[in-house]
Amino acid sequence: MPKIEFTVYGAEQKCASCVHLPSALETKEWLEAALARKFPDEVISFHYVDIQAPQTEQEREWSESILNEEFFYPLVLLNGEVIAEGNPQLKKVTQKVEAALSL
């Protein structure tokens, strides 16, 4: 069974252009619920990283990229690959999951 692991990077405070969008943590929770319904037989893990308090070197590197404005948050990674940033579209995320499952 292919590994499906999401990491969502964000911050408690929303970015200036994201005022009307859900927070990064809310985005993670929304994706988790939506994908659990769409793929009920798959094991999909989710991890949230606060860009102000990364725990590992890899998390620190991604967080710095966001803080240096190379990426918008929430930044969504699937198995370590960027698949969405800012306001992720469920259809595109679902397509990426389907592609990962077909490997």
JSON list of C-alpha atoms in Angstrom, two decimals:
[
{"chain": "A", "resi": 1, "resn": "MET", "atom": "CA", "xyz": [0.00, 0.00, 0.00]},
{"chain": "A", "resi": 2, "resn": "PRO", "atom": "CA", "xyz": [1.48, 3.37, -1.01]},
{"chain": "A", "resi": 3, "resn": "LYS", "atom": "CA", "xyz": [2.32, 5.86, 1.73]},
{"chain": "A", "resi": 4, "resn": "ILE", "atom": "CA", "xyz": [0.09, 8.94, 1.77]},
{"chain": "A", "resi": 5, "resn": "GLU", "atom": "CA", "xyz": [1.46, 11.53, 4.16]},
{"chain": "A", "resi": 6, "resn": "PHE", "atom": "CA", "xyz": [0.41, 15.16, 4.25]},
{"chain": "A", "resi": 7, "resn": "THR", "atom": "CA", "xyz": [2.25, 17.97, 5.97]},
{"chain": "A", "resi": 8, "resn": "VAL", "atom": "CA", "xyz": [0.53, 21.33, 6.26]},
{"chain": "A", "resi": 9, "resn": "TYR", "atom": "CA", "xyz": [2.64, 24.34, 7.19]},
{"chain": "A", "resi": 10, "resn": "GLY", "atom": "CA", "xyz": [1.09, 27.49, 8.54]},
{"chain": "A", "resi": 11, "resn": "ALA", "atom": "CA", "xyz": [0.76, 29.92, 11.40]},
{"chain": "A", "resi": 12, "resn": "GLU", "atom": "CA", "xyz": [-1.85, 30.90, 13.93]},
{"chain": "A", "resi": 13, "resn": "GLN", "atom": "CA", "xyz": [-1.96, 34.37, 12.42]},
{"chain": "A", "resi": 14, "resn": "LYS", "atom": "CA", "xyz": [-3.34, 34.43, 8.89]},
{"chain": "A", "resi": 15, "resn": "CYS", "atom": "CA", "xyz": [-1.32, 36.08, 6.14]},
{"chain": "A", "resi": 16, "resn": "ALA", "atom": "CA", "xyz": [-2.55, 39.48, 5.01]},
{"chain": "A", "resi": 17, "resn": "SER", "atom": "CA", "xyz": [-3.95, 38.17, 1.73]},
{"chain": "A", "resi": 18, "resn": "CYS", "atom": "CA", "xyz": [-5.66, 35.22, 3.46]},
{"chain": "A", "resi": 19, "resn": "VAL", "atom": "CA", "xyz": [-7.97, 37.13, 5.79]},
{"chain": "A", "resi": 20, "resn": "HIS", "atom": "CA", "xyz": [-11.16, 35.62, 4.35]},
{"chain": "A", "resi": 21, "resn": "LEU", "atom": "CA", "xyz": [-9.76, 32.08, 4.10]},
{"chain": "A", "resi": 22, "resn": "PRO", "atom": "CA", "xyz": [-9.59, 29.37, 6.78]},
{"chain": "A", "resi": 23, "resn": "SER", "atom": "CA", "xyz": [-6.48, 29.23, 8.95]},
{"chain": "A", "resi": 24, "resn": "ALA", "atom": "CA", "xyz": [-3.75, 26.74, 8.08]},
{"chain": "A", "resi": 25, "resn": "LEU", "atom": "CA", "xyz": [-4.84, 24.45, 10.94]},
{"chain": "A", "resi": 26, "resn": "GLU", "atom": "CA", "xyz": [-8.47, 24.64, 9.75]},
{"chain": "A", "resi": 27, "resn": "THR", "atom": "CA", "xyz": [-7.25, 23.82, 6.23]},
{"chain": "A", "resi": 28, "resn": "LYS", "atom": "CA", "xyz": [-5.42, 20.75, 7.56]},
{"chain": "A", "resi": 29, "resn": "GLU", "atom": "CA", "xyz": [-8.55, 19.61, 9.43]},
{"chain": "A", "resi": 30, "resn": "TRP", "atom": "CA", "xyz": [-10.75, 20.23, 6.37]},
{"chain": "A", "resi": 31, "resn": "LEU", "atom": "CA", "xyz": [-8.42, 18.27, 4.07]},
{"chain": "A", "resi": 32, "resn": "GLU", "atom": "CA", "xyz": [-8.18, 15.45, 6.61]},
{"chain": "A", "resi": 33, "resn": "ALA", "atom": "CA", "xyz": [-11.98, 15.13, 6.85]},
{"chain": "A", "resi": 34, "resn": "ALA", "atom": "CA", "xyz": [-12.60, 15.47, 3.11]},
{"chain": "A", "resi": 35, "resn": "LEU", "atom": "CA", "xyz": [-9.94, 12.95, 2.11]},
{"chain": "A", "resi": 36, "resn": "ALA", "atom": "CA", "xyz": [-11.05, 10.46, 4.77]},
{"chain": "A", "resi": 37, "resn": "ARG", "atom": "CA", "xyz": [-14.52, 10.52, 3.17]},
{"chain": "A", "resi": 38, "resn": "LYS", "atom": "CA", "xyz": [-13.14, 10.30, -0.36]},
{"chain": "A", "resi": 39, "resn": "PHE", "atom": "CA", "xyz": [-10.63, 7.51, 0.42]},
{"chain": "A", "resi": 40, "resn": "PRO", "atom": "CA", "xyz": [-12.17, 5.58, 3.34]},
{"chain": "A", "resi": 41, "resn": "ASP", "atom": "CA", "xyz": [-10.04, 2.45, 2.79]},
{"chain": "A", "resi": 42, "resn": "GLU", "atom": "CA", "xyz": [-6.69, 4.26, 2.62]},
{"chain": "A", "resi": 43, "resn": "VAL", "atom": "CA", "xyz": [-4.38, 5.16, 5.47]},
{"chain": "A", "resi": 44, "resn": "ILE", "atom": "CA", "xyz": [-3.67, 8.86, 5.10]},
{"chain": "A", "resi": 45, "resn": "SER", "atom": "CA", "xyz": [-1.67, 10.67, 7.74]},
{"chain": "A", "resi": 46, "resn": "PHE", "atom": "CA", "xyz": [-1.65, 14.40, 8.42]},
{"chain": "A", "resi": 47, "resn": "HIS", "atom": "CA", "xyz": [0.87, 16.53, 10.27]},
{"chain": "A", "resi": 48, "resn": "TYR", "atom": "CA", "xyz": [0.57, 20.24, 11.03]},
{"chain": "A", "resi": 49, "resn": "VAL", "atom": "CA", "xyz": [3.66, 22.41, 11.44]},
{"chain": "A", "resi": 50, "resn": "ASP", "atom": "CA", "xyz": [3.53, 25.88, 12.94]},
{"chain": "A", "resi": 51, "resn": "ILE", "atom": "CA", "xyz": [6.10, 27.89, 10.96]},
{"chain": "A", "resi": 52, "resn": "GLN", "atom": "CA", "xyz": [6.96, 29.82, 14.13]},
{"chain": "A", "resi": 53, "resn": "ALA", "atom": "CA", "xyz": [7.91, 26.59, 15.98]},
{"chain": "A", "resi": 54, "resn": "PRO", "atom": "CA", "xyz": [9.31, 23.93, 13.65]},
{"chain": "A", "resi": 55, "resn": "GLN", "atom": "CA", "xyz": [10.48, 20.76, 15.41]},
{"chain": "A", "resi": 56, "resn": "THR", "atom": "CA", "xyz": [12.91, 19.20, 12.92]},
{"chain": "A", "resi": 57, "resn": "GLU", "atom": "CA", "xyz": [15.57, 20.46, 10.51]},
{"chain": "A", "resi": 58, "resn": "GLN", "atom": "CA", "xyz": [13.33, 19.71, 7.52]},
{"chain": "A", "resi": 59, "resn": "GLU", "atom": "CA", "xyz": [10.42, 21.57, 9.11]},
{"chain": "A", "resi": 60, "resn": "ARG", "atom": "CA", "xyz": [12.74, 24.50, 9.84]},
{"chain": "A", "resi": 61, "resn": "GLU", "atom": "CA", "xyz": [13.84, 24.65, 6.19]},
{"chain": "A", "resi": 62, "resn": "TRP", "atom": "CA", "xyz": [10.27, 24.66, 4.86]},
{"chain": "A", "resi": 63, "resn": "SER", "atom": "CA", "xyz": [9.23, 27.21, 7.51]},
{"chain": "A", "resi": 64, "resn": "GLU", "atom": "CA", "xyz": [12.10, 29.52, 6.53]},
{"chain": "A", "resi": 65, "resn": "SER", "atom": "CA", "xyz": [11.05, 29.24, 2.88]},
{"chain": "A", "resi": 66, "resn": "ILE", "atom": "CA", "xyz": [7.57, 30.43, 3.86]},
{"chain": "A", "resi": 67, "resn": "LEU", "atom": "CA", "xyz": [8.89, 33.20, 6.12]},
{"chain": "A", "resi": 68, "resn": "ASN", "atom": "CA", "xyz": [11.19, 34.31, 3.27]},
{"chain": "A", "resi": 69, "resn": "GLU", "atom": "CA", "xyz": [8.07, 34.52, 1.05]},
{"chain": "A", "resi": 70, "resn": "GLU", "atom": "CA", "xyz": [9.16, 31.76, -1.33]},
{"chain": "A", "resi": 71, "resn": "PHE", "atom": "CA", "xyz": [5.82, 30.05, -0.60]},
{"chain": "A", "resi": 72, "resn": "PHE", "atom": "CA", "xyz": [2.43, 31.15, 0.72]},
{"chain": "A", "resi": 73, "resn": "TYR", "atom": "CA", "xyz": [0.82, 29.37, 3.64]},
{"chain": "A", "resi": 74, "resn": "PRO", "atom": "CA", "xyz": [-0.91, 27.14, 4.23]},
{"chain": "A", "resi": 75, "resn": "LEU", "atom": "CA", "xyz": [1.67, 25.13, 2.32]},
{"chain": "A", "resi": 76, "resn": "VAL", "atom": "CA", "xyz": [0.52, 21.56, 1.64]},
{"chain": "A", "resi": 77, "resn": "LEU", "atom": "CA", "xyz": [3.02, 18.78, 1.01]},
{"chain": "A", "resi": 78, "resn": "LEU", "atom": "CA", "xyz": [2.15, 15.26, -0.09]},
{"chain": "A", "resi": 79, "resn": "ASN", "atom": "CA", "xyz": [4.95, 12.81, 0.67]},
{"chain": "A", "resi": 80, "resn": "GLY", "atom": "CA", "xyz": [7.39, 15.73, 0.82]},
{"chain": "A", "resi": 81, "resn": "GLU", "atom": "CA", "xyz": [6.30, 17.34, -2.47]},
{"chain": "A", "resi": 82, "resn": "VAL", "atom": "CA", "xyz": [4.55, 20.71, -2.63]},
{"chain": "A", "resi": 83, "resn": "ILE", "atom": "CA", "xyz": [1.07, 20.21, -4.06]},
{"chain": "A", "resi": 84, "resn": "ALA", "atom": "CA", "xyz": [-0.71, 23.39, -2.95]},
{"chain": "A", "resi": 85, "resn": "GLU", "atom": "CA", "xyz": [-0.16, 26.73, -1.28]},
{"chain": "A", "resi": 86, "resn": "GLY", "atom": "CA", "xyz": [-2.45, 29.52, -0.16]},
{"chain": "A", "resi": 87, "resn": "ASN", "atom": "CA", "xyz": [-5.95, 28.21, -0.81]},
{"chain": "A", "resi": 88, "resn": "PRO", "atom": "CA", "xyz": [-5.68, 24.52, -1.79]},
{"chain": "A", "resi": 89, "resn": "GLN", "atom": "CA", "xyz": [-8.27, 23.22, -4.24]},
{"chain": "A", "resi": 90, "resn": "LEU", "atom": "CA", "xyz": [-9.77, 19.88, -3.16]},
{"chain": "A", "resi": 91, "resn": "LYS", "atom": "CA", "xyz": [-10.04, 18.60, -6.73]},
{"chain": "A", "resi": 92, "resn": "LYS", "atom": "CA", "xyz": [-6.32, 19.11, -7.37]},
{"chain": "A", "resi": 93, "resn": "VAL", "atom": "CA", "xyz": [-5.36, 17.59, -4.01]},
{"chain": "A", "resi": 94, "resn": "THR", "atom": "CA", "xyz": [-7.60, 14.58, -4.72]},
{"chain": "A", "resi": 95, "resn": "GLN", "atom": "CA", "xyz": [-5.95, 14.12, -8.11]},
{"chain": "A", "resi": 96, "resn": "LYS", "atom": "CA", "xyz": [-2.52, 14.09, -6.46]},
{"chain": "A", "resi": 97, "resn": "VAL", "atom": "CA", "xyz": [-3.68, 11.47, -3.94]},
{"chain": "A", "resi": 98, "resn": "GLU", "atom": "CA", "xyz": [-5.12, 9.31, -6.73]},
{"chain": "A", "resi": 99, "resn": "ALA", "atom": "CA", "xyz": [-1.82, 9.57, -8.63]},
{"chain": "A", "resi": 100, "resn": "ALA", "atom": "CA", "xyz": [0.16, 8.61, -5.51]},
{"chain": "A", "resi": 101, "resn": "LEU", "atom": "CA", "xyz": [-2.11, 5.62, -4.91]},
{"chain": "A", "resi": 102, "resn": "SER", "atom": "CA", "xyz": [-1.65, 4.37, -8.46]},
{"chain": "A", "resi": 103, "resn": "LEU", "atom": "CA", "xyz": [2.14, 4.13, -8.10]}
]
